[in-house]
Structure formats: C-alpha cells, structure tokens
mmCIF file of C-alpha atoms in Angstrom:
data_model
loop_
_atom_site.group_PDB
_atom_site.id
_atom_site.type_symbol
_atom_site.label_atom_id
_atom_site.label_comp_id
_atom_site.label_asym_id
_atom_site.label_seq_id
_atom_site.Cartn_x
_atom_site.Cartn_y
_atom_site.Cartn_z
ATOM 1 C CA LEU A 1 7.406 -32.075 33.974
ATOM 2 C CA HIS A 2 7.963 -29.282 36.493
ATOM 3 C CA ILE A 3 11.174 -28.287 34.713
ATOM 4 C CA ALA A 4 9.316 -28.135 31.386
ATOM 5 C CA ILE A 5 6.609 -25.913 32.903
ATOM 6 C CA LEU A 6 9.190 -23.599 34.469
ATOM 7 C CA ALA A 7 11.077 -23.425 31.165
ATOM 8 C CA SER A 8 7.864 -22.503 29.338
ATOM 9 C CA ILE A 9 7.045 -19.774 31.856
ATOM 10 C CA LEU A 10 10.600 -18.409 31.633
ATOM 11 C CA SER A 11 10.375 -18.399 27.835
ATOM 12 C CA LEU A 12 7.116 -16.425 27.958
ATOM 13 C CA ILE A 13 8.619 -13.883 30.361
ATOM 14 C CA ILE A 14 11.623 -13.417 28.057
ATOM 15 C CA TYR A 15 9.310 -13.099 25.053
ATOM 16 C CA TRP A 16 7.121 -10.475 26.750
ATOM 17 C CA THR A 17 10.178 -8.540 27.891
ATOM 18 C CA ILE A 18 11.677 -8.429 24.403
ATOM 19 C CA ARG A 19 8.307 -7.605 22.827
ATOM 20 C CA ASP A 20 7.678 -4.719 25.214
ATOM 21 C CA ARG A 21 11.058 -3.201 24.358
ATOM 22 C CA TYR A 22 9.835 -2.719 20.769
ATOM 23 C CA ARG A 23 6.373 -1.442 21.656
ATOM 24 C CA VAL A 24 5.803 2.160 20.572
ATOM 25 C CA ARG A 25 4.970 4.364 23.535
ATOM 26 C CA ASN A 26 3.718 7.945 23.937
ATOM 27 C CA LEU A 27 1.593 7.793 20.790
ATOM 28 C CA ASN A 28 0.124 11.266 21.182
ATOM 29 C CA GLY A 29 1.782 13.700 18.813
ATOM 30 C CA LYS A 30 3.174 10.978 16.547
ATOM 31 C CA HIS A 31 2.025 11.539 12.968
ATOM 32 C CA VAL A 32 1.349 8.716 10.521
ATOM 33 C CA PHE A 33 0.545 9.351 6.855
ATOM 34 C CA ILE A 34 -1.395 6.610 5.034
ATOM 35 C CA THR A 35 -2.215 6.442 1.323
ATOM 36 C CA GLY A 36 -5.227 4.703 -0.206
ATOM 37 C CA CYS A 37 -7.685 5.336 2.626
ATOM 38 C CA ASP A 38 -10.961 5.529 0.691
ATOM 39 C CA THR A 39 -11.794 1.865 1.325
ATOM 40 C CA GLY A 40 -10.265 -1.455 2.262
ATOM 41 C CA LEU A 41 -7.091 -1.979 4.221
ATOM 42 C CA GLY A 42 -5.959 1.662 4.190
ATOM 43 C CA ASN A 43 -9.339 2.808 5.480
ATOM 44 C CA SER A 44 -9.395 0.227 8.280
ATOM 45 C CA LEU A 45 -5.806 0.991 9.275
ATOM 46 C CA ALA A 46 -6.455 4.742 9.460
ATOM 47 C CA LYS A 47 -9.411 4.182 11.813
ATOM 48 C CA TRP A 48 -7.493 1.705 13.979
ATOM 49 C CA LEU A 49 -4.384 3.896 14.366
ATOM 50 C CA ASN A 50 -6.613 6.876 15.123
ATOM 51 C CA LYS A 51 -8.257 4.945 17.982
ATOM 52 C CA LYS A 52 -4.798 3.993 19.258
ATOM 53 C CA GLY A 53 -3.940 7.678 19.647
ATOM 54 C CA PHE A 54 -1.813 8.436 16.592
ATOM 55 C CA CYS A 55 -2.260 11.681 14.671
ATOM 56 C CA VAL A 56 -3.367 10.118 11.394
ATOM 57 C CA ILE A 57 -3.174 11.923 8.061
ATOM 58 C CA ALA A 58 -5.208 9.861 5.614
ATOM 59 C CA ALA A 59 -4.867 10.347 1.866
ATOM 60 C CA CYS A 60 -8.078 9.748 -0.091
ATOM 61 C CA ALA A 61 -8.644 9.814 -3.827
ATOM 62 C CA THR A 62 -12.281 10.927 -3.529
ATOM 63 C CA GLU A 63 -14.220 13.468 -1.485
ATOM 64 C CA LYS A 64 -16.717 10.741 -0.561
ATOM 65 C CA GLY A 65 -13.953 8.597 0.925
ATOM 66 C CA SER A 66 -12.612 11.559 2.876
ATOM 67 C CA GLN A 67 -16.010 12.489 4.341
ATOM 68 C CA GLU A 68 -16.823 8.903 5.328
ATOM 69 C CA LEU A 69 -13.522 8.513 7.128
ATOM 70 C CA GLN A 70 -13.818 11.802 9.006
ATOM 71 C CA SER A 71 -17.391 11.037 10.072
ATOM 72 C CA CYS A 72 -16.334 7.994 12.120
ATOM 73 C CA SER A 73 -12.969 9.186 13.468
ATOM 74 C CA SER A 74 -11.728 11.654 16.068
ATOM 75 C CA LEU A 75 -10.721 15.240 15.286
ATOM 76 C CA SER A 76 -7.043 14.245 15.351
ATOM 77 C CA LEU A 77 -7.513 12.410 12.056
ATOM 78 C CA LYS A 78 -6.988 14.654 9.035
ATOM 79 C CA THR A 79 -7.635 13.826 5.405
ATOM 80 C CA VAL A 80 -6.009 15.115 2.249
ATOM 81 C CA ASN A 81 -6.855 14.565 -1.393
ATOM 82 C CA LEU A 82 -4.203 12.603 -3.270
ATOM 83 C CA ASN A 83 -3.882 11.475 -6.867
ATOM 84 C CA LEU A 84 -0.668 9.444 -7.086
ATOM 85 C CA ALA A 85 -0.585 9.802 -10.858
ATOM 86 C CA ASP A 86 -0.313 13.609 -10.528
ATOM 87 C CA SER A 87 2.952 15.167 -9.309
ATOM 88 C CA ASN A 88 1.146 18.412 -8.439
ATOM 89 C CA SER A 89 -1.298 16.519 -6.229
ATOM 90 C CA ILE A 90 1.616 14.740 -4.545
ATOM 91 C CA ALA A 91 3.365 18.071 -3.939
ATOM 92 C CA ARG A 92 0.210 19.538 -2.333
ATOM 93 C CA ALA A 93 -0.148 16.492 -0.080
ATOM 94 C CA VAL A 94 3.491 16.810 1.030
ATOM 95 C CA VAL A 95 2.899 20.487 1.928
ATOM 96 C CA PHE A 96 -0.184 19.440 3.906
ATOM 97 C CA VAL A 97 1.781 16.799 5.829
ATOM 98 C CA THR A 98 4.666 19.214 6.475
ATOM 99 C CA GLU A 99 2.321 21.837 7.903
ATOM 100 C CA HIS A 100 0.432 19.405 10.143
ATOM 101 C CA THR A 101 3.541 17.740 11.558
ATOM 102 C CA ALA A 102 4.628 21.206 12.732
ATOM 103 C CA GLY A 103 8.371 20.582 12.724
ATOM 104 C CA LYS A 104 8.127 17.230 14.541
ATOM 105 C CA GLY A 105 8.807 15.124 11.484
ATOM 106 C CA LEU A 106 6.817 12.140 10.272
ATOM 107 C CA PHE A 107 6.710 9.062 12.508
ATOM 108 C CA GLY A 108 5.274 6.748 9.873
ATOM 109 C CA LEU A 109 4.487 6.484 6.167
ATOM 110 C CA VAL A 110 2.189 3.623 5.154
ATOM 111 C CA SER A 111 1.946 3.169 1.395
ATOM 112 C CA ASN A 112 -1.086 1.263 0.195
ATOM 113 C CA THR A 113 -2.673 1.024 -3.235
ATOM 114 C CA GLU A 114 -5.107 -1.602 -4.411
ATOM 115 C CA GLY A 115 -7.875 -1.931 -6.939
ATOM 116 C CA THR A 116 -8.647 -3.760 -10.123
ATOM 117 C CA ALA A 117 -5.766 -3.211 -12.511
ATOM 118 C CA PRO A 118 -5.935 -3.689 -16.284
ATOM 119 C CA VAL A 119 -4.991 -7.344 -16.718
ATOM 120 C CA GLY A 120 -4.938 -9.676 -19.696
ATOM 121 C CA PRO A 121 -2.576 -11.455 -22.075
ATOM 122 C CA THR A 122 0.446 -9.237 -22.669
ATOM 123 C CA ASP A 123 -0.069 -8.808 -26.410
ATOM 124 C CA TRP A 124 -3.623 -7.635 -25.779
ATOM 125 C CA LEU A 125 -2.272 -4.611 -23.920
ATOM 126 C CA ARG A 126 -0.918 -1.218 -24.947
ATOM 127 C CA ILE A 127 1.754 0.787 -23.184
ATOM 128 C CA GLU A 128 -0.967 3.089 -21.801
ATOM 129 C CA ASP A 129 -2.411 0.099 -19.907
ATOM 130 C CA PHE A 130 0.921 -0.346 -18.137
ATOM 131 C CA HIS A 131 1.191 3.382 -17.392
ATOM 132 C CA SER A 132 -2.292 3.435 -15.839
ATOM 133 C CA VAL A 133 -1.058 1.012 -13.172
ATOM 134 C CA LEU A 134 2.645 1.795 -12.773
ATOM 135 C CA ASP A 135 2.164 5.586 -12.608
ATOM 136 C CA VAL A 136 0.059 5.086 -9.470
ATOM 137 C CA SER A 137 1.051 1.828 -7.784
ATOM 138 C CA LEU A 138 4.798 2.141 -8.349
ATOM 139 C CA LEU A 139 6.061 5.515 -9.540
ATOM 140 C CA GLY A 140 3.489 7.494 -7.558
ATOM 141 C CA LEU A 141 4.325 5.685 -4.326
ATOM 142 C CA ILE A 142 8.047 6.106 -4.967
ATOM 143 C CA GLU A 143 7.635 9.823 -5.651
ATOM 144 C CA ILE A 144 5.705 10.566 -2.469
ATOM 145 C CA THR A 145 8.156 8.463 -0.442
ATOM 146 C CA LEU A 146 11.108 10.434 -1.806
ATOM 147 C CA LYS A 147 9.448 13.750 -0.984
ATOM 148 C CA LEU A 148 8.605 12.666 2.572
ATOM 149 C CA LEU A 149 12.027 11.228 3.404
ATOM 150 C CA PRO A 150 13.279 14.475 5.016
ATOM 151 C CA LEU A 151 10.345 14.393 7.470
ATOM 152 C CA LEU A 152 10.871 10.681 8.139
ATOM 153 C CA LYS A 153 14.592 11.204 8.782
ATOM 154 C CA LYS A 154 13.838 14.062 11.169
ATOM 155 C CA ALA A 155 11.594 11.845 13.319
ATOM 156 C CA GLU A 156 13.643 8.663 12.783
ATOM 157 C CA GLY A 157 10.371 7.186 11.592
ATOM 158 C CA ARG A 158 9.436 4.185 9.566
ATOM 159 C CA VAL A 159 8.147 3.337 6.078
ATOM 160 C CA VAL A 160 5.679 0.467 5.765
ATOM 161 C CA ASN A 161 4.805 -0.675 2.263
ATOM 162 C CA LEU A 162 1.696 -2.863 2.029
ATOM 163 C CA ILE A 163 1.968 -5.304 -0.861
ATOM 164 C CA ASN A 164 -0.637 -7.844 -1.912
ATOM 165 C CA ALA A 165 1.319 -11.103 -1.986
ATOM 166 C CA GLN A 166 -0.845 -12.439 -4.813
ATOM 167 C CA GLY A 167 0.625 -9.704 -6.999
ATOM 168 C CA LEU A 168 4.018 -11.381 -6.583
ATOM 169 C CA MET A 169 2.726 -14.362 -8.556
ATOM 170 C CA ALA A 170 3.007 -13.368 -12.210
ATOM 171 C CA PHE A 171 0.083 -15.361 -13.588
ATOM 172 C CA VAL A 172 -1.323 -12.713 -15.934
ATOM 173 C CA GLY A 173 0.015 -9.876 -18.057
ATOM 174 C CA GLY A 174 -0.205 -6.195 -17.184
ATOM 175 C CA GLY A 175 1.349 -3.786 -14.721
ATOM 176 C CA TYR A 176 -0.094 -5.207 -11.485
ATOM 177 C CA SER A 177 2.648 -7.736 -10.751
ATOM 178 C CA LEU A 178 5.290 -5.355 -12.094
ATOM 179 C CA SER A 179 4.214 -2.729 -9.565
ATOM 180 C CA LYS A 180 4.367 -5.196 -6.653
ATOM 181 C CA TRP A 181 7.801 -6.535 -7.602
ATOM 182 C CA GLY A 182 8.968 -2.963 -8.127
ATOM 183 C CA MET A 183 7.865 -1.910 -4.632
ATOM 184 C CA GLU A 184 9.649 -4.942 -3.174
ATOM 185 C CA ALA A 185 12.913 -3.916 -4.847
ATOM 186 C CA PHE A 186 12.490 -0.237 -3.931
ATOM 187 C CA SER A 187 11.777 -1.147 -0.297
ATOM 188 C CA ASP A 188 14.767 -3.469 -0.004
ATOM 189 C CA THR A 189 17.124 -0.831 -1.366
ATOM 190 C CA LEU A 190 15.659 1.952 0.751
ATOM 191 C CA ARG A 191 15.912 -0.183 3.903
ATOM 192 C CA ILE A 192 19.684 -0.491 3.530
ATOM 193 C CA GLU A 193 20.183 3.186 2.714
ATOM 194 C CA MET A 194 18.003 4.522 5.554
ATOM 195 C CA GLN A 195 19.591 2.465 8.337
ATOM 196 C CA HIS A 196 22.212 5.200 8.789
ATOM 197 C CA PHE A 197 19.436 7.725 9.532
ATOM 198 C CA GLY A 198 17.486 5.542 11.950
ATOM 199 C CA VAL A 199 14.573 5.133 9.520
ATOM 200 C CA LYS A 200 13.082 1.628 9.386
ATOM 201 C CA VAL A 201 11.633 0.270 6.145
ATOM 202 C CA SER A 202 9.273 -2.712 6.220
ATOM 203 C CA ILE A 203 7.206 -4.693 3.752
ATOM 204 C CA VAL A 204 3.916 -6.272 4.794
ATOM 205 C CA GLU A 205 2.826 -8.912 2.280
ATOM 206 C CA HIS A 206 -0.876 -9.545 2.732
ATOM 207 C CA GLY A 207 -3.615 -11.448 0.975
ATOM 208 C CA PHE A 208 -7.032 -10.237 -0.158
ATOM 209 C CA PHE A 209 -9.245 -8.822 2.578
ATOM 210 C CA LYS A 210 -13.015 -9.103 2.403
ATOM 211 C CA ALA A 211 -13.311 -5.405 1.591
ATOM 212 C CA GLU A 212 -10.812 -5.800 -1.246
ATOM 213 C CA GLU A 213 -11.976 -8.996 -2.898
ATOM 214 C CA VAL A 214 -11.510 -8.953 -6.640
ATOM 215 C CA ASN A 215 -14.679 -8.243 -8.558
ATOM 216 C CA SER A 216 -14.620 -10.913 -11.271
ATOM 217 C CA GLY A 217 -17.333 -9.034 -13.160
ATOM 218 C CA ILE A 218 -15.111 -5.981 -13.568
ATOM 219 C CA ILE A 219 -12.191 -8.118 -14.769
ATOM 220 C CA GLU A 220 -14.426 -9.954 -17.255
ATOM 221 C CA LYS A 221 -15.805 -6.671 -18.566
ATOM 222 C CA TYR A 222 -12.294 -5.319 -19.066
ATOM 223 C CA LEU A 223 -11.176 -8.498 -20.864
ATOM 224 C CA PHE A 224 -14.066 -8.143 -23.337
ATOM 225 C CA LYS A 225 -13.081 -4.505 -23.818
ATOM 226 C CA LEU A 226 -9.520 -5.565 -24.621
ATOM 227 C CA TRP A 227 -10.758 -8.318 -26.935
ATOM 228 C CA ASN A 228 -12.945 -5.927 -28.906
ATOM 229 C CA ARG A 229 -10.077 -3.539 -29.605
ATOM 230 C CA LEU A 230 -7.645 -6.253 -30.799
ATOM 231 C CA THR A 231 -6.543 -6.374 -34.400
ATOM 232 C CA PRO A 232 -8.080 -9.242 -36.418
ATOM 233 C CA GLU A 233 -4.627 -10.841 -36.653
ATOM 234 C CA ILE A 234 -4.171 -11.123 -32.876
ATOM 235 C CA ARG A 235 -7.805 -12.102 -32.317
ATOM 236 C CA ASN A 236 -7.547 -14.917 -34.863
ATOM 237 C CA SER A 237 -4.318 -16.183 -33.320
ATOM 238 C CA TYR A 238 -6.166 -16.804 -30.048
ATOM 239 C CA GLY A 239 -9.540 -17.821 -31.420
ATOM 240 C CA GLU A 240 -13.018 -17.155 -30.009
ATOM 241 C CA LYS A 241 -12.806 -20.161 -27.654
ATOM 242 C CA TYR A 242 -9.876 -18.604 -25.771
ATOM 243 C CA LEU A 243 -12.022 -15.764 -24.482
ATOM 244 C CA VAL A 244 -14.925 -18.028 -23.481
ATOM 245 C CA GLU A 245 -12.713 -20.531 -21.667
#
C-alpha cells in the first residue's frame, strides 16, 4: 500500500513538472488575435485571455459586439471590425494587427466562426447557399491565416482553430460540415509545414456551448424559406409530409 501511495505521489510530481515546462510564462506583451468575438466562445475566450494578461486583439463583426467587449475588459484589449467574406476587410484587420504588435510578431491566432448556417436537403440548395457559409467559415479563415503567417513565424507563435465537432457529422446538406472538414484538412497540412518555423498548429474540437445553442426556430424558418422557393418538381418528389415530419 505504501509503495502504491509513493508511486502515485511520484507520478503526480512528474506530471506537474512536465506540465509546468509547457506553461506559457511572461504573458505581458504577447499578442493574441481572435476572430468571432461578438458572442459565444470567441467572446468568452477574449475576456478570459485578457484577464490572464495577454494583449488581446478581438475581431468583431458588429459595432455592438465590439462596444460590449470593450466595456468589460481592460485597456489592453483592442477590437477591430472584421468581415471574413470581404478581402478588403481582412486586409484592414491584418494592418491593424501588424501595427499593434509593433514588430513583436503575433503570439497566437485563434480562428472561431459559428452561427446558424443555411442547412437543408442538398437539392433544396443553390450554390449561393454554399458560398454564404464557405466564404466565411472556410475561405475567410484560410485567407486571414495566410496573411498573418509572417507575424506568427516571427514570434514562433501558434494557430488554434476552434471547430464544432458536431459539424464533423455530415447529417444534413449545406456548407456547414464542408467548412468544418475543410478547416480540419487545412490545419493538418499547415501543422506539418509550420513545424520548421516553430509555429504550432492545433485543432480544438468542441461541442455546443450554452451561448451558442442552435436556435431551432431559425432553422425551421429557413427550411420553410427553402421549401417555398423549390420548383414544383422537387417539391412533389418530397411531398408535403416531408417538411412537416
């Protein structure tokens, strides 16, 4: 029994020693850029990292989101407007980050996008429905990552891509699952390529948080919108009962 207790204590000491080796120290002056900070996980993460002492640059899609975040954070937290579907907006955000990191490079990039995506049976959808999701949740995140890589390489920083694990289960048509699988593949490739530069690339697969729970009413409303624009041929092939059930 005594040997078992001593072995357990020794294991804990080894664990704590190894864990402490990977703990980030001297947080002041380390800049972290986070996308999708209006609400939900991105918003909570920006506030938490700010309290920890990081210099947080939070990207918000709305002025309301930006003001709310600044009102409950320290002066070291900065916000910038970002529309991931707009290359010009991405370019302006990159300039903002470059100026505020002041030659130090970027310690961390956290990519986060959530929201209710257009979903429904595949043949109910148009190519624009796929673009509305992929242009933001996949191509937009890839574009801003590419443009920030020089700053990340300079600081030997890290990229953390937050991916809702439920999006990896392809149970419905639309661009949502495509965007999540795409970010997985992009992250895996980037991780291998950036090892040479000391840049770490991680994926955090999470579930739904309370602040990000799916609004079934919005999804139902969108499904009826899709149904009403279908051609009679497609609508008849499914039948009225399909929509009700």
